[in-house]
Coordinates of C-alpha atoms and ligand atoms in Angstrom, one line a residue:
X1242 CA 17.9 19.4 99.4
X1243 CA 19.7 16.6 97.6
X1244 CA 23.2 17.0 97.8
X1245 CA 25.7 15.6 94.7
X1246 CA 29.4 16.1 93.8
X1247 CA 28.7 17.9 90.6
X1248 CA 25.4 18.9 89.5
X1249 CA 25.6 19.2 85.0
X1250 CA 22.9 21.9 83.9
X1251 CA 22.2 21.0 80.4
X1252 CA 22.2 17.2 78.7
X1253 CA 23.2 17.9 75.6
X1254 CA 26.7 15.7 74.4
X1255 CA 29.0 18.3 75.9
X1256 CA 27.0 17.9 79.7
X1257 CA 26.7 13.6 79.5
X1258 CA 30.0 13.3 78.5
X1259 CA 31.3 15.9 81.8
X1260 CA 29.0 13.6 83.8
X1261 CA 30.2 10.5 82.7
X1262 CA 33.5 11.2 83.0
X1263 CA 33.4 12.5 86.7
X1264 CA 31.2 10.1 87.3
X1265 CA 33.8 7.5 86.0
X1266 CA 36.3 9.4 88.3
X1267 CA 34.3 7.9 91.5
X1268 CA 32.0 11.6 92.2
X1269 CA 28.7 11.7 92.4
X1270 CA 26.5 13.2 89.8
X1271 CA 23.4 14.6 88.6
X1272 CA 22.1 16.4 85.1
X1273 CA 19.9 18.7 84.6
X1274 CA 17.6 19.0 81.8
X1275 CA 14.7 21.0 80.5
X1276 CA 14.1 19.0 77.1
X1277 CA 15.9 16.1 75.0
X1278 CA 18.7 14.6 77.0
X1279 CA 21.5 14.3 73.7
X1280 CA 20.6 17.8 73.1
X1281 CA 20.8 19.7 70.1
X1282 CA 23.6 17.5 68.4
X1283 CA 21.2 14.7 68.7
X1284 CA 17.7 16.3 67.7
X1285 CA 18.0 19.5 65.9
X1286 CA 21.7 19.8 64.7
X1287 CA 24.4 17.6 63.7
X1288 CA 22.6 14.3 62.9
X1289 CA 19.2 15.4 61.6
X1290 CA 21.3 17.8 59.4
X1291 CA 23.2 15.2 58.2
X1292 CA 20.5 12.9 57.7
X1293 CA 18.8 15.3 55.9
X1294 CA 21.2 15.7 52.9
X1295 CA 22.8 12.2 52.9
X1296 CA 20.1 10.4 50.9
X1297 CA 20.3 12.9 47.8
X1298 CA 24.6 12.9 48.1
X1299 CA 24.1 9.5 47.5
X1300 CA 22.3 9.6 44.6
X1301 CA 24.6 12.6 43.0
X1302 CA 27.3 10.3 43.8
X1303 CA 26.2 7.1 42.0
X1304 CA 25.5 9.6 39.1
X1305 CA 29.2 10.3 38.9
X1306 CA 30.5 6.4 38.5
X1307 CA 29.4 5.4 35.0
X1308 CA 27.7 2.1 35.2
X1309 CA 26.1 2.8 38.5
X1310 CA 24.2 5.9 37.1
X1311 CA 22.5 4.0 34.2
X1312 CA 20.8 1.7 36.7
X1313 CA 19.1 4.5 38.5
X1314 CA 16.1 5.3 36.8
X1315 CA 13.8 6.9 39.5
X1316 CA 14.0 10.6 41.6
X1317 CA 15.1 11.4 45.4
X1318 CA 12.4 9.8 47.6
X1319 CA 11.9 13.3 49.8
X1320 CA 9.2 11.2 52.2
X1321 CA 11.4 8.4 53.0
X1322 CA 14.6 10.6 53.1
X1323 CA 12.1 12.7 56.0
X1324 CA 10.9 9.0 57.4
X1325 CA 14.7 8.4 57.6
X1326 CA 15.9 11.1 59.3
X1327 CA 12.7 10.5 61.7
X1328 CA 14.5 7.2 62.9
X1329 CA 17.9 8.6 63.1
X1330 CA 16.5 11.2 65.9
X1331 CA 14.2 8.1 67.4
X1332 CA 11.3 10.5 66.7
X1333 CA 12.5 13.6 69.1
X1334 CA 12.4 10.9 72.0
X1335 CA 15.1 10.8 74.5
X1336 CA 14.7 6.9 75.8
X1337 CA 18.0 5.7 74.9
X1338 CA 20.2 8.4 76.6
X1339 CA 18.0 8.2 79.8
X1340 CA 18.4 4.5 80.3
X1341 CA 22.5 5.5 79.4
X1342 CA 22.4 7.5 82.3
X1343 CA 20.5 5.0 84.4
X1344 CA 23.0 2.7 83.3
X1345 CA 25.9 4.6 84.8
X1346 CA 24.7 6.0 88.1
X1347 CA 23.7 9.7 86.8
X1348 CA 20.5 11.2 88.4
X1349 CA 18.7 12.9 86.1
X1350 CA 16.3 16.2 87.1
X1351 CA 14.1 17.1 84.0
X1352 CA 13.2 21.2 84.7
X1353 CA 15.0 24.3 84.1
X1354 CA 18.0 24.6 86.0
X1355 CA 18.6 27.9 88.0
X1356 CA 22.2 28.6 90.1
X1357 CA 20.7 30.7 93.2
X1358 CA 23.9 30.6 95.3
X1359 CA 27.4 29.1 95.4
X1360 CA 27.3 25.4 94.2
X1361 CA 23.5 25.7 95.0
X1362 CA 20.7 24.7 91.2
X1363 CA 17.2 25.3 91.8
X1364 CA 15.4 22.5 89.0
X1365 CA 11.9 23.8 88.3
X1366 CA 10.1 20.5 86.9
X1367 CA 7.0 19.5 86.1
X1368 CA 6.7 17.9 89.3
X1369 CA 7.3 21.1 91.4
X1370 CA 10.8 22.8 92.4
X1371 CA 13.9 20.1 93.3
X1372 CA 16.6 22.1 95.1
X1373 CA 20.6 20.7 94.7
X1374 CA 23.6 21.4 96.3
X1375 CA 26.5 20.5 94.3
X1376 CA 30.0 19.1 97.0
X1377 CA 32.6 20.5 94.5
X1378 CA 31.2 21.5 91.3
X1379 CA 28.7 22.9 89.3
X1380 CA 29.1 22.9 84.7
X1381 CA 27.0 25.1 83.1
X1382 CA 26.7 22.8 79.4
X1383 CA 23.4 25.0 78.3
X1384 CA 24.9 25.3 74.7
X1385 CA 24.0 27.9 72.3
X1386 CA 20.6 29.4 70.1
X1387 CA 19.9 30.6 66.2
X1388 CA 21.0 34.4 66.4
X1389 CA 17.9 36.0 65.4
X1390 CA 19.7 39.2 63.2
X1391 CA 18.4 42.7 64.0
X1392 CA 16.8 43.4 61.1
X1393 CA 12.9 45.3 60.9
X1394 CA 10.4 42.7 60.7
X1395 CA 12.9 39.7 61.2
X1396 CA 11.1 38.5 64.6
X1397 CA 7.3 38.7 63.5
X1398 CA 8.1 37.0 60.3
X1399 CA 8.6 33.9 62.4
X1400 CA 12.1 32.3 60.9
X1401 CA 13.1 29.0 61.0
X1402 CA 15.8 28.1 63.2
X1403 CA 17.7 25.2 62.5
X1404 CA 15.2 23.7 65.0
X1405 CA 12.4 24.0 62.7
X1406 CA 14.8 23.4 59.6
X1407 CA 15.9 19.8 60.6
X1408 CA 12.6 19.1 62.0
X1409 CA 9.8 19.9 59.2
X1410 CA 7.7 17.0 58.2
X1411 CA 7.8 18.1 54.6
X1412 CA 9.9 20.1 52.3
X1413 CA 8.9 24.0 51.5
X1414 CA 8.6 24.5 47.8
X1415 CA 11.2 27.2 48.4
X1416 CA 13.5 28.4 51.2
X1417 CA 15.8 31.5 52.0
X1418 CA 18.4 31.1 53.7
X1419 CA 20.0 33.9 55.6
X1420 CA 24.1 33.0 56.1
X1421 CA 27.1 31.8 54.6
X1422 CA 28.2 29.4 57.1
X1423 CA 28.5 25.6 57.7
X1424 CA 25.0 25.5 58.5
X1425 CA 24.0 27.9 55.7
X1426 CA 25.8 25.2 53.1
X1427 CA 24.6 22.3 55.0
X1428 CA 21.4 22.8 54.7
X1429 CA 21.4 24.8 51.3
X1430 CA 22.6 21.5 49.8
X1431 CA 19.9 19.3 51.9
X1432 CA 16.7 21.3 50.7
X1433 CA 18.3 21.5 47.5
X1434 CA 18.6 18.0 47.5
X1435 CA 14.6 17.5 47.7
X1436 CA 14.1 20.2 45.1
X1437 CA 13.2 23.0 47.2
X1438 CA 14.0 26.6 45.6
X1439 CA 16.7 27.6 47.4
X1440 CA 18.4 31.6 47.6
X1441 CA 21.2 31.6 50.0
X1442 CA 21.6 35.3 50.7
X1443 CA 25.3 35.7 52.8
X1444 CA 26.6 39.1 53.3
X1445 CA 30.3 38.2 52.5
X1446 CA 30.8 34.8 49.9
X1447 CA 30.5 31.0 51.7
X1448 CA 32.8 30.1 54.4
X1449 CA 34.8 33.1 55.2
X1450 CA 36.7 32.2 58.0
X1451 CA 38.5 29.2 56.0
X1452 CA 41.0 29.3 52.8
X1453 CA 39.4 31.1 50.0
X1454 CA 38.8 28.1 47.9
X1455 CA 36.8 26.5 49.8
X1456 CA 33.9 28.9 49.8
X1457 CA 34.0 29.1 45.8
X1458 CA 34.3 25.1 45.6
X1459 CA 30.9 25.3 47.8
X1460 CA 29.5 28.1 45.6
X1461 CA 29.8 26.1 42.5
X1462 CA 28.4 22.9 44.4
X1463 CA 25.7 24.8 45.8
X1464 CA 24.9 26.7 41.9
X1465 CA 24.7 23.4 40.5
X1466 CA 22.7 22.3 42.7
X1467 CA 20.3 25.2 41.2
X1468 CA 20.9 27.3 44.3
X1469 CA 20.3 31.4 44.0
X1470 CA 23.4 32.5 45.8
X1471 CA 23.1 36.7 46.4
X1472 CA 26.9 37.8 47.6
X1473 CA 27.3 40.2 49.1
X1474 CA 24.2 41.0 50.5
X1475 CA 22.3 43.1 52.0
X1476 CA 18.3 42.3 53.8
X1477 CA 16.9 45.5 54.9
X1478 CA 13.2 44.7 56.1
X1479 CA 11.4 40.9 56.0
X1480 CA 7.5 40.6 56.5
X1481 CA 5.6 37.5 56.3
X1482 CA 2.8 38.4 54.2
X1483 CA -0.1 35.5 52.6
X1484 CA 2.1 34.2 49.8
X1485 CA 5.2 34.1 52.0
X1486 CA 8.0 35.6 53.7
X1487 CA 9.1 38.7 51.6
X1488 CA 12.9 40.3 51.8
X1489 CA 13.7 43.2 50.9
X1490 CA 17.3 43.3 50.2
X1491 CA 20.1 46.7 49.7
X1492 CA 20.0 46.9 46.1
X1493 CA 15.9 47.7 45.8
X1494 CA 14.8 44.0 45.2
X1495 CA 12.8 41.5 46.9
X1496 CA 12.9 37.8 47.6
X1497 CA 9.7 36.1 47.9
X1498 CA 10.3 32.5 50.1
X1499 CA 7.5 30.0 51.8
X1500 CA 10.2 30.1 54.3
X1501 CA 13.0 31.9 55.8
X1502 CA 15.9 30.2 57.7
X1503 CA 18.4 32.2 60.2
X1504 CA 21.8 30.5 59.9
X1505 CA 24.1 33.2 60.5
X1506 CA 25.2 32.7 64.4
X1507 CA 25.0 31.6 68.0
X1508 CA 24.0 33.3 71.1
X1509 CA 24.5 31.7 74.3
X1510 CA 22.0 30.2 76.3
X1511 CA 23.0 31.8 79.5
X1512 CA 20.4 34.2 80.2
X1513 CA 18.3 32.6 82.7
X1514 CA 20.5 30.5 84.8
X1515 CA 20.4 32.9 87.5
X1516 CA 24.3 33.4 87.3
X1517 CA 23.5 36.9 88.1
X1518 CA 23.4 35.5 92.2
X1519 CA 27.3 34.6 92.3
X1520 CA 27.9 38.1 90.5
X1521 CA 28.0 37.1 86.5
X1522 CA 26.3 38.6 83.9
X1523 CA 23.7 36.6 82.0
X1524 CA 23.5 36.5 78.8
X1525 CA 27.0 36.5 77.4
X1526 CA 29.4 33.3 76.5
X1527 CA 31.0 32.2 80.1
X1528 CA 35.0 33.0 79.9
X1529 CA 36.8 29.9 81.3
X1530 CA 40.5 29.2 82.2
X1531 CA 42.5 26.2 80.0
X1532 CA 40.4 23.7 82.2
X1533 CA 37.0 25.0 81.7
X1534 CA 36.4 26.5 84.8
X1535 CA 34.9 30.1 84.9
X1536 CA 37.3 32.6 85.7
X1537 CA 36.8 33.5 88.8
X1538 CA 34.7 31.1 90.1
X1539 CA 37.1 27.6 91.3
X1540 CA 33.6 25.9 91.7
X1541 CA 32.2 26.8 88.5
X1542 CA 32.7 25.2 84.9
X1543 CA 31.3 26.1 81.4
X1544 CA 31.6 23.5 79.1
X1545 CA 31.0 23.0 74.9
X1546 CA 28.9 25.7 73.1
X1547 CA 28.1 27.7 76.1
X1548 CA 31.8 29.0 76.7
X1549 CA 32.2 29.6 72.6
X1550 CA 35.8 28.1 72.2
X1551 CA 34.5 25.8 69.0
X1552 CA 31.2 25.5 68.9
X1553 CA 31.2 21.9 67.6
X1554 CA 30.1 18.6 68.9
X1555 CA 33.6 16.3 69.2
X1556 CA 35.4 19.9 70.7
X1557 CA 32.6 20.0 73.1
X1558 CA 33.3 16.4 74.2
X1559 CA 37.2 16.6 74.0
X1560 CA 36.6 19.6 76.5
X1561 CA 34.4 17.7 78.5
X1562 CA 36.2 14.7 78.9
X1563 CA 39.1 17.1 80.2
X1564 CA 36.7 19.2 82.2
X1565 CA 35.1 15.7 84.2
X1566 CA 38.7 14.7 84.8
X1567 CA 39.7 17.6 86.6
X1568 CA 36.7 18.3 88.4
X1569 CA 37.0 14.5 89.7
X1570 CA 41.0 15.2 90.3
X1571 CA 40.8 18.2 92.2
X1572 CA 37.9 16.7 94.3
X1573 CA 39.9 14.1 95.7
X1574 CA 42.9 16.2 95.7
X1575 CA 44.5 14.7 93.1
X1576 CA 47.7 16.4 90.8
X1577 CA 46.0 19.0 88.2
X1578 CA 47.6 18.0 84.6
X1579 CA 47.3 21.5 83.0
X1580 CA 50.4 22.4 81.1
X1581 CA 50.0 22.4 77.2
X1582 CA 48.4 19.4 75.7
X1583 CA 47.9 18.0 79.8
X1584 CA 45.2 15.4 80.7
X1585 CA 43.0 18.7 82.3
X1586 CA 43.0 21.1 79.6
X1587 CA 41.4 21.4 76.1
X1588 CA 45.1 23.0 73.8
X1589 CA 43.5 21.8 71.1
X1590 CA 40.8 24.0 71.1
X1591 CA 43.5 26.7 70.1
X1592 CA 45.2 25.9 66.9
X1593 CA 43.8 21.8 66.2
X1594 CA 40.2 21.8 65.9
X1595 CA 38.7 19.9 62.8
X1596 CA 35.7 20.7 61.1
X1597 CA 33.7 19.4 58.4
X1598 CA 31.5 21.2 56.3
X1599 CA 28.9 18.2 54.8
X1600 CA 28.5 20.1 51.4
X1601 CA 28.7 18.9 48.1
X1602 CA 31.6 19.2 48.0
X1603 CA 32.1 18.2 51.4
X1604 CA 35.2 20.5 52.6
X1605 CA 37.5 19.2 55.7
X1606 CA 39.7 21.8 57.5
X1607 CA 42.5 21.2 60.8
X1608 CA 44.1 23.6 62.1
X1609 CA 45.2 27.3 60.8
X1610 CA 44.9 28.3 57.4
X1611 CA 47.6 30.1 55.9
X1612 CA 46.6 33.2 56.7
X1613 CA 45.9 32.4 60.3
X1614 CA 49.2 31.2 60.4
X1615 CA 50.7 34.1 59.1
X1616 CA 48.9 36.4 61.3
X1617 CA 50.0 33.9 64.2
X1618 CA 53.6 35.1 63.4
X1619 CA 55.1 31.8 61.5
X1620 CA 57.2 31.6 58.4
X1621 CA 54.7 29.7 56.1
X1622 CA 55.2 27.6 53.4
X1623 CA 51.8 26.5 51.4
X1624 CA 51.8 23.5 49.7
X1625 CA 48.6 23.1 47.2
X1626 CA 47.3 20.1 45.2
X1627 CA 44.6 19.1 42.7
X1628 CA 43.0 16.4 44.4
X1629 CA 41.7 14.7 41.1
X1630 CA 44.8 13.4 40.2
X1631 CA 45.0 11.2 42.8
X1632 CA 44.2 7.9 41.3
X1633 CA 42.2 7.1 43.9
X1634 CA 40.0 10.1 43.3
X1635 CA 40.0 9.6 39.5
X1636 CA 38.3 5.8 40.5
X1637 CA 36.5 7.3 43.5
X1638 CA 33.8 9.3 40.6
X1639 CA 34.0 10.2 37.1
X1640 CA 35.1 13.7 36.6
X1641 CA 35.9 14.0 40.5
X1642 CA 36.9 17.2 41.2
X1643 CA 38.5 18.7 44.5
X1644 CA 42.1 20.7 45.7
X1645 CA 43.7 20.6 48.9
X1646 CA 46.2 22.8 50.9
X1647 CA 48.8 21.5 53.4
X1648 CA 49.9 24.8 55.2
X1649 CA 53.7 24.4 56.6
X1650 CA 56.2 26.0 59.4
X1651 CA 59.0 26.5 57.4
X1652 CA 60.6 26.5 60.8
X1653 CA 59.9 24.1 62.2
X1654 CA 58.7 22.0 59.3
X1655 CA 55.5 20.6 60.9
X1656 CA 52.4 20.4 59.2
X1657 CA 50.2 23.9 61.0
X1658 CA 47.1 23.1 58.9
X1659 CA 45.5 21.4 56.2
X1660 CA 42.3 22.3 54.3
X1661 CA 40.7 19.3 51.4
X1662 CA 37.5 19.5 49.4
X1663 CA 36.0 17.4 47.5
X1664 CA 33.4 14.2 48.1
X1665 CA 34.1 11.9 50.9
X1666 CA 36.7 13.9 51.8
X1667 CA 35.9 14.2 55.3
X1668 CA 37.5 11.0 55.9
X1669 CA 40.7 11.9 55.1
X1670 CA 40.4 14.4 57.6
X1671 CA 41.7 12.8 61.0
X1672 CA 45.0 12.0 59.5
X1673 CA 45.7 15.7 59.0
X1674 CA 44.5 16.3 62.7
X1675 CA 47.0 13.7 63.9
X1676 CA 49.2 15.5 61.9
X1677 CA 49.1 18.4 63.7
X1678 CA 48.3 17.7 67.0
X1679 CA 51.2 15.3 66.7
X1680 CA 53.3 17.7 65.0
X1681 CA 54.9 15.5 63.1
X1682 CA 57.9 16.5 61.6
X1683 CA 57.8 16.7 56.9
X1684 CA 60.5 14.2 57.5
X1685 CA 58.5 10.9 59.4
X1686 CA 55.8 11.7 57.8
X1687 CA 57.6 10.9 54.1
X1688 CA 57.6 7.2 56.3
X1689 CA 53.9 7.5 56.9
X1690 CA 52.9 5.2 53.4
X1691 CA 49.3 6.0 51.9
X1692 CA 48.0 2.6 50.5
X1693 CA 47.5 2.6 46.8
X1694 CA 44.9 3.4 45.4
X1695 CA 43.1 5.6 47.7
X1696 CA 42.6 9.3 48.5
X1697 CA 45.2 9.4 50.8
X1698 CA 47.9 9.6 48.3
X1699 CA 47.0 12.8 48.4
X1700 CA 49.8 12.8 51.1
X1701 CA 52.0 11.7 49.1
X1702 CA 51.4 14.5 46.5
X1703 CA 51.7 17.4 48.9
X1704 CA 54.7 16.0 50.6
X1705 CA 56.0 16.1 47.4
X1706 CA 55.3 19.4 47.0
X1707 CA 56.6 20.5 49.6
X1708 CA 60.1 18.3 49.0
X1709 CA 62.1 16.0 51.0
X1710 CA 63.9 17.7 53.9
X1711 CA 67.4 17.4 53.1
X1712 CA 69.8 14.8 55.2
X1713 CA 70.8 17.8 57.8
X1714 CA 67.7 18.7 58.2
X1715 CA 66.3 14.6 59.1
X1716 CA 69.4 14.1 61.4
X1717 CA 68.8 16.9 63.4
X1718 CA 65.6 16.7 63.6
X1719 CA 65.7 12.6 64.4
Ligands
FAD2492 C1 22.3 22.9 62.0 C2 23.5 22.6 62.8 C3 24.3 21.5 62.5 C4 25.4 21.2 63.2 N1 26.2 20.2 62.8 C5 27.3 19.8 63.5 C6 28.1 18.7 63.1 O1 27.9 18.1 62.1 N2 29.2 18.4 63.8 C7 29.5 19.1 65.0 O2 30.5 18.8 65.6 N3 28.8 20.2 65.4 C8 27.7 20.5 64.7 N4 26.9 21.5 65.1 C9 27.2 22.2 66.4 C10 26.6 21.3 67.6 O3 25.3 21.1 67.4 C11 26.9 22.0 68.9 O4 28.3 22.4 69.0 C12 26.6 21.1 70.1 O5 25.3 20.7 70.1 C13 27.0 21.7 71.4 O6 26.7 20.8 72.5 P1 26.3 21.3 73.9 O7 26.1 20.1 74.7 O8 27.3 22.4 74.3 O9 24.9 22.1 73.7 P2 23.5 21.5 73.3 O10 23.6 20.4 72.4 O11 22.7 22.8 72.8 O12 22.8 21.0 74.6 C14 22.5 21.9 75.6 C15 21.4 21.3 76.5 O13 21.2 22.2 77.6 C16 19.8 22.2 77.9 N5 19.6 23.4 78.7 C17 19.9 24.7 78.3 N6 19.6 25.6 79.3 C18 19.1 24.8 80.4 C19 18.7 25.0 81.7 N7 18.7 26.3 82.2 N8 18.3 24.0 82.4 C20 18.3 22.7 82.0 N9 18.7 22.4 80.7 C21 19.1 23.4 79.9 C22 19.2 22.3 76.5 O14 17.8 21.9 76.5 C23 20.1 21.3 75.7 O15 19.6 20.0 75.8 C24 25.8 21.9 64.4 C25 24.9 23.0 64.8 C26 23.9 23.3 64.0 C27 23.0 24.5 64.4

């Protein structure tokens, strides 16, 4: 039995980064992991995704600047955009991180990881059985899996995941796409892109959980793109028959596809970790406390997808960072920072979380939207503005076209959220995070000076809209 401070089961981003940063804090530690260390971020998620549908943005952006477009005279290259994407995930091989965690002093045990006991991971590799017995800790980072909906015929008609959706070697001549979410848009506008067929088939309009105008700014994107978007919808039945996946949707109709793609939610991957020997159930997402640690259980943690907070990539890794440090900190004894906004605990996973939807338009969202603020009990004030009249919009792309919301406290007069779309506008997007997290007051903000000409005049724009704080209000406040 080889004996560790903390033992990580799962390599993806969210388990290296918890490593590395107890690891950092002077414990010893090993991973565990039965594929790809970097995970599904790395491999089948975030950067294939985006590599996927960058090549094509491109080109539909240099389309929009006259002068460019007249000196493109040729069609999206799909096999070099797939070549492309082949190098960004170094061909679904892991090298790099596993040197990384060489590098650093991380042991790592390829296998499934099982917890059989209290601080106790049975790794069943290909070299036989490894068992580990963890000093202080032991983070469950398994992540999450493509919801596979309950509907007749769904599972025999073999879906895609987004697995098989960010790794195909060549591009269906047409796709449908079950969901209305990120991933749903993402990858709409990326098979789109290589002049695939596309029918996005969401049962309640694009993007529902964010401000209403951002699901019909992706619509349009995603029409002109030449998408089929069928909302709201119903699929009743699906069967893979010799000419493709049929669907048979609510109104009587049927969708014929070469291929079918799930996008429409996670499950956790939690259901064969054993966790039913220190009295959990399996299978569901793992409840944690502000610093990650499963209720319950002080030697436990669940960090990133597999304790469904955010289930995003840089939330994953602000948790873990937070979750490392307290694991190190309360090995050696060490003061627990875990009041609001504290070194241990992840606040902004409540009411700060960014998000980027890489759709054309690309939308870029922080914190609540105005009816999530509203619901949260705060006097709102929204502040809206058409993002092409910022000049540095108008010399961004011919015709540029987006709108963004900045939603207020009236209260407190701190900015609780902001919503943009529009190209490139995911840039502009970390300004309005420090925003919030920061909460800086309307009034230091006026100081905060966009440089001309660029997007973020936009700033400008909505303070404007939402007027200057008058003197009582600035001295107080200062
Ligand atoms: C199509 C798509 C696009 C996305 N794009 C973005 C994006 O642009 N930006 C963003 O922030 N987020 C994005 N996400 C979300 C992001 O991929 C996840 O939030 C992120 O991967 C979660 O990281 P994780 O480390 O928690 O889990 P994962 O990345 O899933 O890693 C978990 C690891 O644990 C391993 N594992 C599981 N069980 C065991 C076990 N029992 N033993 C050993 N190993 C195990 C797995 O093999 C895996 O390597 C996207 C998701 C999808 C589906």
């Amino acid at each position: 039995m080889a004996t560790y401070d903390l033992i990580v089961i799962g390599a993806g981003p969210v388990g290296e980064n918890v490593a590395d940063r107890a690891a950092q804090g002077g414990l010893s530690v090993a991973v565990v992991e039965q594929e790809l260390v970097g995970g599904s971020c790395s491999f089948w998620a975030c950067i294939p995704s985006k590599a996927l549908l960058r090549s094509a943005n491109a080109l539909q952006h240099a389309h929009s600047v006259d002068g460019a477009k007249q000196a493109i005279t040729g069609e999206l290259d799909v096999p070099a955009t797939l070549a492309r994407r082949n190098w960004f995930v170094n061909d679904w091989q892991d090298g790099g991180d596993v040197d990384w965690l060489e590098s650093v002093g991380i042991d790592l045990y390829r296998g499934h990881g099982r917890i059989t006991g209290e601080r106790r991971v049975l790794v069943n590799g290909s070299d036989g059985p490894s068992e580990l017995e963890a000093r202080h800790a032991v983070a469950v980072c398994t992540g999450s899996a493509s919801l596979i909906p309950d509907i007749p015929g769904m599972v025999d008609a073999r879906p895609w995941t987004n697995r098989e959706a960010t790794s195909a070697q060549h591009a269906p001549s047409s796709l449908a796409i079950f969901g209305g979410g990120a991933v749903a848009a993402e990858l709409a506008t990326a098979y789109a892109g290589f002049g695939t067929t596309v029918t996005v088939l969401a049962r309640s309009g694009m993007l529902g959980r964010m401000e209403p105008f951002a699901g019909e700014a992706v619509e349009r994107g995603l029409r002109a793109l030449g998408v089929d978007i069928r909302t709201p919808v119903a699929v009743v039945g699906v069967e893979r028959l010799a000419d493709g996946v049929h669907l048979s949707l609510g109104d009587g109709t049927t969708i014929i596809a070469e291929e079918l793609l799930v996008g429409a939610g996670r499950v956790p991957r939690t259901g064969d970790l054993g966790l039913e020997s220190v009295g959990i159930k399996g299978g569901d997402w793992l409840d944690v406390d502000e610093t990650l640690r499963v209720k319950g259980h002080d030697w436990l943690y669940a960090v990133g997808d597999a304790n469904n907070r955010v289930l995003q990539t840089h939330q994953g890794k602000y948790q873990a960072r937070a979750a490392g440090d307290v694991i190190a900190a309360r090995a050696k004894g060490q003061h627990v920072d875990d009041l609001p906004w504290g070194t241990h605990v992840a606040t902004a996973d409540h009411a700060a979380v960014p998000h980027v939807v890489f759709s054309d338009p690309q939308v870029a969202v922080v914190g609540l939207t105005a009816d999530q603020a509203r619901k949260a009990g705060k006097r709102v004030r929204v502040v809206d503005y058409d993002l092409s009249s910022v000049s540095g919009a108008e010399l961004h792309a011919d015709g540029y076209a987006g709108q963004a919301r900045m939603v207020v406290d009236e209260d407190r007069e701190v900015v609780l959220g902001v919503t943009l779309v529009g190209r490139e506008v995911a840039e502009l997007l970390h300004a309005a995070t420090i925003a919030v997290v920061g909460e800086v007051p309307i009034h230091r903000l006026w100081h905060a000076v966009p440089a001309f000409p660029t997007m973020s005049e936009l700033w400008l724009r909505l303070l404007e809209g939402f007027g200057r704080p008058g003197p009582a209000i600035a001295t107080t406040a200062r």
